[in-house]
Short mmCIF file of C-alpha atoms in Angstrom, two decimals:
data_model
loop_
_atom_site.label_atom_id
_atom_site.label_comp_id
_atom_site.label_asym_id
_atom_site.label_seq_id
_atom_site.Cartn_x
_atom_site.Cartn_y
_atom_site.Cartn_z
CA MET A 1 -40.04 -2.50 -72.47
CA HIS A 2 -41.64 -0.31 -69.80
CA ARG A 3 -43.17 -3.36 -68.18
CA THR A 4 -39.71 -4.94 -67.76
CA ARG A 5 -38.29 -1.78 -66.18
CA TRP A 6 -41.20 -1.54 -63.73
CA LEU A 7 -40.86 -5.21 -62.88
CA LEU A 8 -37.11 -4.81 -62.21
CA LEU A 9 -37.75 -1.70 -60.11
CA PHE A 10 -40.44 -3.53 -58.14
CA CYS A 11 -38.07 -6.50 -57.47
CA PHE A 12 -35.33 -4.10 -56.41
CA VAL A 13 -37.65 -2.37 -53.94
CA LEU A 14 -38.85 -5.69 -52.53
CA THR A 15 -35.29 -6.92 -52.13
CA PHE A 16 -34.05 -3.93 -50.13
CA SER A 17 -37.22 -2.91 -48.28
CA PRO A 18 -36.46 -5.07 -45.17
CA ALA A 19 -33.17 -3.20 -44.78
CA TRP A 20 -35.02 0.13 -44.85
CA ALA A 21 -37.57 -1.09 -42.31
CA GLN A 22 -34.97 -2.08 -39.72
CA GLN A 23 -34.33 0.33 -36.89
CA PRO A 24 -30.73 1.31 -36.20
CA PRO A 25 -29.25 -0.11 -32.99
CA ALA A 26 -29.74 2.00 -29.90
CA VAL A 27 -26.72 4.12 -29.03
CA PHE A 28 -26.63 5.75 -25.62
CA ASP A 29 -24.55 8.71 -24.63
CA LEU A 30 -22.27 7.93 -21.70
CA HIS A 31 -21.93 11.62 -20.84
CA GLY A 32 -18.18 11.34 -21.26
CA ASP A 33 -17.69 15.01 -20.46
CA SER A 34 -18.70 14.52 -16.84
CA GLY A 35 -16.99 12.77 -13.97
CA ILE A 36 -15.31 9.43 -14.04
CA LEU A 37 -16.51 8.53 -17.56
CA ASN A 38 -14.40 11.29 -19.09
CA GLU A 39 -11.51 8.92 -19.75
CA LEU A 40 -13.07 5.46 -19.52
CA ARG A 41 -10.72 2.84 -20.98
CA PRO A 42 -12.50 -0.52 -20.95
CA THR A 43 -10.40 -3.66 -21.25
CA GLY A 44 -13.08 -6.24 -20.50
CA VAL A 45 -16.85 -6.50 -20.74
CA ALA A 46 -19.35 -9.14 -19.59
CA TRP A 47 -23.14 -9.35 -19.46
CA LEU A 48 -24.83 -9.72 -16.09
CA ASP A 49 -28.44 -10.69 -15.43
CA GLN A 50 -31.23 -8.21 -16.18
CA GLY A 51 -29.29 -6.89 -19.18
CA ARG A 52 -26.64 -5.15 -17.08
CA LEU A 53 -23.12 -4.74 -18.40
CA PHE A 54 -20.00 -5.21 -16.27
CA VAL A 55 -16.95 -3.25 -17.50
CA VAL A 56 -13.31 -3.39 -16.40
CA ASP A 57 -11.78 0.10 -16.54
CA ARG A 58 -8.02 0.16 -17.03
CA ARG A 59 -7.70 3.91 -16.53
CA TYR A 60 -8.97 3.95 -12.94
CA ASN A 61 -8.28 0.29 -12.08
CA ALA A 62 -11.91 -0.24 -11.17
CA PHE A 63 -15.14 -1.85 -12.34
CA ALA A 64 -18.35 -0.24 -13.56
CA ILE A 65 -21.86 -1.61 -14.02
CA PHE A 66 -24.17 -0.16 -16.66
CA ASP A 67 -27.92 -0.67 -17.11
CA PRO A 68 -29.54 -1.57 -20.47
CA GLN A 69 -29.98 2.15 -21.29
CA GLY A 70 -26.24 2.80 -20.96
CA ARG A 71 -26.39 4.58 -17.59
CA ARG A 72 -23.72 3.76 -15.06
CA ILE A 73 -25.48 2.32 -12.00
CA GLY A 74 -22.47 1.13 -10.04
CA TYR A 75 -18.78 1.86 -9.69
CA ILE A 76 -16.62 -0.54 -7.72
CA GLU A 77 -13.08 0.29 -6.72
CA PRO A 78 -10.75 -2.57 -5.83
CA ASN A 79 -9.44 -3.05 -2.33
CA ARG A 80 -6.64 -0.57 -1.65
CA GLU A 81 -5.00 -2.84 0.94
CA MET A 82 -3.48 -4.77 -1.93
CA ALA A 83 -1.11 -3.26 -4.47
CA LEU A 84 -2.77 -1.49 -7.39
CA ALA A 85 -3.85 -3.76 -10.19
CA GLU A 86 -3.77 -3.12 -13.88
CA TYR A 87 -6.74 -5.15 -15.09
CA SER A 88 -6.30 -6.46 -18.58
CA ALA A 89 -8.99 -9.09 -19.15
CA LEU A 90 -12.38 -10.28 -17.98
CA GLY A 91 -14.02 -13.66 -18.36
CA GLN A 92 -17.35 -15.10 -17.32
CA LEU A 93 -17.55 -18.44 -15.51
CA GLU A 94 -21.33 -18.49 -14.99
CA PRO A 95 -24.07 -15.87 -14.68
CA ASN A 96 -22.90 -13.12 -12.30
CA VAL A 97 -19.61 -14.91 -11.56
CA LEU A 98 -16.66 -13.33 -13.37
CA PHE A 99 -12.88 -13.56 -13.39
CA ALA A 100 -10.66 -10.52 -13.90
CA ALA A 101 -6.96 -10.85 -14.67
CA GLY A 102 -4.70 -8.19 -13.21
CA SER A 103 -1.01 -7.50 -12.79
CA HIS A 104 -0.08 -6.16 -9.37
CA TYR A 105 2.84 -3.94 -8.41
CA HIS A 106 3.91 -3.21 -4.87
CA ASP A 107 4.23 0.49 -4.08
CA LYS A 108 7.41 0.09 -2.05
CA ASN A 109 9.16 -2.20 -4.56
CA ASN A 110 9.33 -5.10 -2.20
CA THR A 111 11.48 -7.79 -3.79
CA ARG A 112 8.52 -10.11 -3.64
CA TYR A 113 6.58 -7.70 -5.88
CA LEU A 114 9.43 -6.22 -7.88
CA TYR A 115 7.97 -7.45 -11.16
CA PRO A 116 4.30 -7.46 -12.08
CA ARG A 117 2.59 -10.67 -11.14
CA SER A 118 -0.63 -11.81 -12.66
CA VAL A 119 -3.51 -12.57 -10.33
CA MET A 120 -6.96 -13.88 -11.17
CA HIS A 121 -9.75 -12.26 -9.15
CA ARG A 122 -13.10 -13.93 -8.72
CA ILE A 123 -15.93 -11.40 -8.85
CA GLU A 124 -19.43 -12.28 -7.69
CA VAL A 125 -22.19 -9.81 -8.46
CA THR A 126 -25.39 -10.64 -6.58
CA GLY A 127 -28.61 -9.00 -5.42
CA SER A 128 -30.13 -5.72 -6.52
CA GLN A 129 -28.61 -3.06 -4.23
CA MET A 130 -25.09 -1.90 -3.57
CA ILE A 131 -24.15 -2.80 -0.01
CA SER A 132 -20.92 -1.58 1.50
CA ARG A 133 -18.97 -4.30 3.25
CA PRO A 134 -15.74 -4.11 5.23
CA SER A 135 -12.73 -5.20 3.22
CA SER A 136 -12.30 -8.24 5.44
CA VAL A 137 -15.67 -9.49 4.17
CA ALA A 138 -15.43 -8.27 0.59
CA TRP A 139 -11.83 -9.21 -0.12
CA GLU A 140 -9.58 -12.13 0.57
CA PRO A 141 -6.05 -11.06 -0.41
CA GLU A 142 -4.56 -14.55 -0.57
CA PRO A 143 -2.30 -14.73 -3.64
CA LYS A 144 -3.34 -18.27 -4.50
CA ASN A 145 -7.07 -17.60 -4.41
CA GLY A 146 -7.46 -13.80 -4.35
CA ARG A 147 -11.16 -12.97 -4.35
CA LEU A 148 -13.11 -9.80 -4.75
CA ILE A 149 -16.71 -10.37 -3.75
CA VAL A 150 -19.02 -7.54 -4.73
CA PHE A 151 -22.45 -7.46 -3.14
CA ARG A 152 -24.68 -5.78 -5.68
#
């Protein structure tokens, strides 16, 4: 009788021991009590090369890049020459080439922009350093092929 109990206990321990040996996934604090991350509202996420994470932030209508440890390493605001966008989705075409969907409103309620219109933005994230570029280089505000090129 005791042998059966010990055998059952041994089988039980062997069955669940791999679950005990696994490490929990890494969770990194985003320091949400400081700065821009206080009210981060992500609506889209995509992986970049080198384990970086590209996040669309609906709250501030901007983009953020995080490193594998969860630290924000880049914050990219959209071009302010175009009406503010409310970004609602993010898709990945190929490595470091993304598409963000946004609805744009015109501040002065121009009849052309009276209702929100959806625009797809092409985002290219390249390189290893953030380089500031004039908006004429980094943004092409054509409605049919609006592009946001981020040099990163």
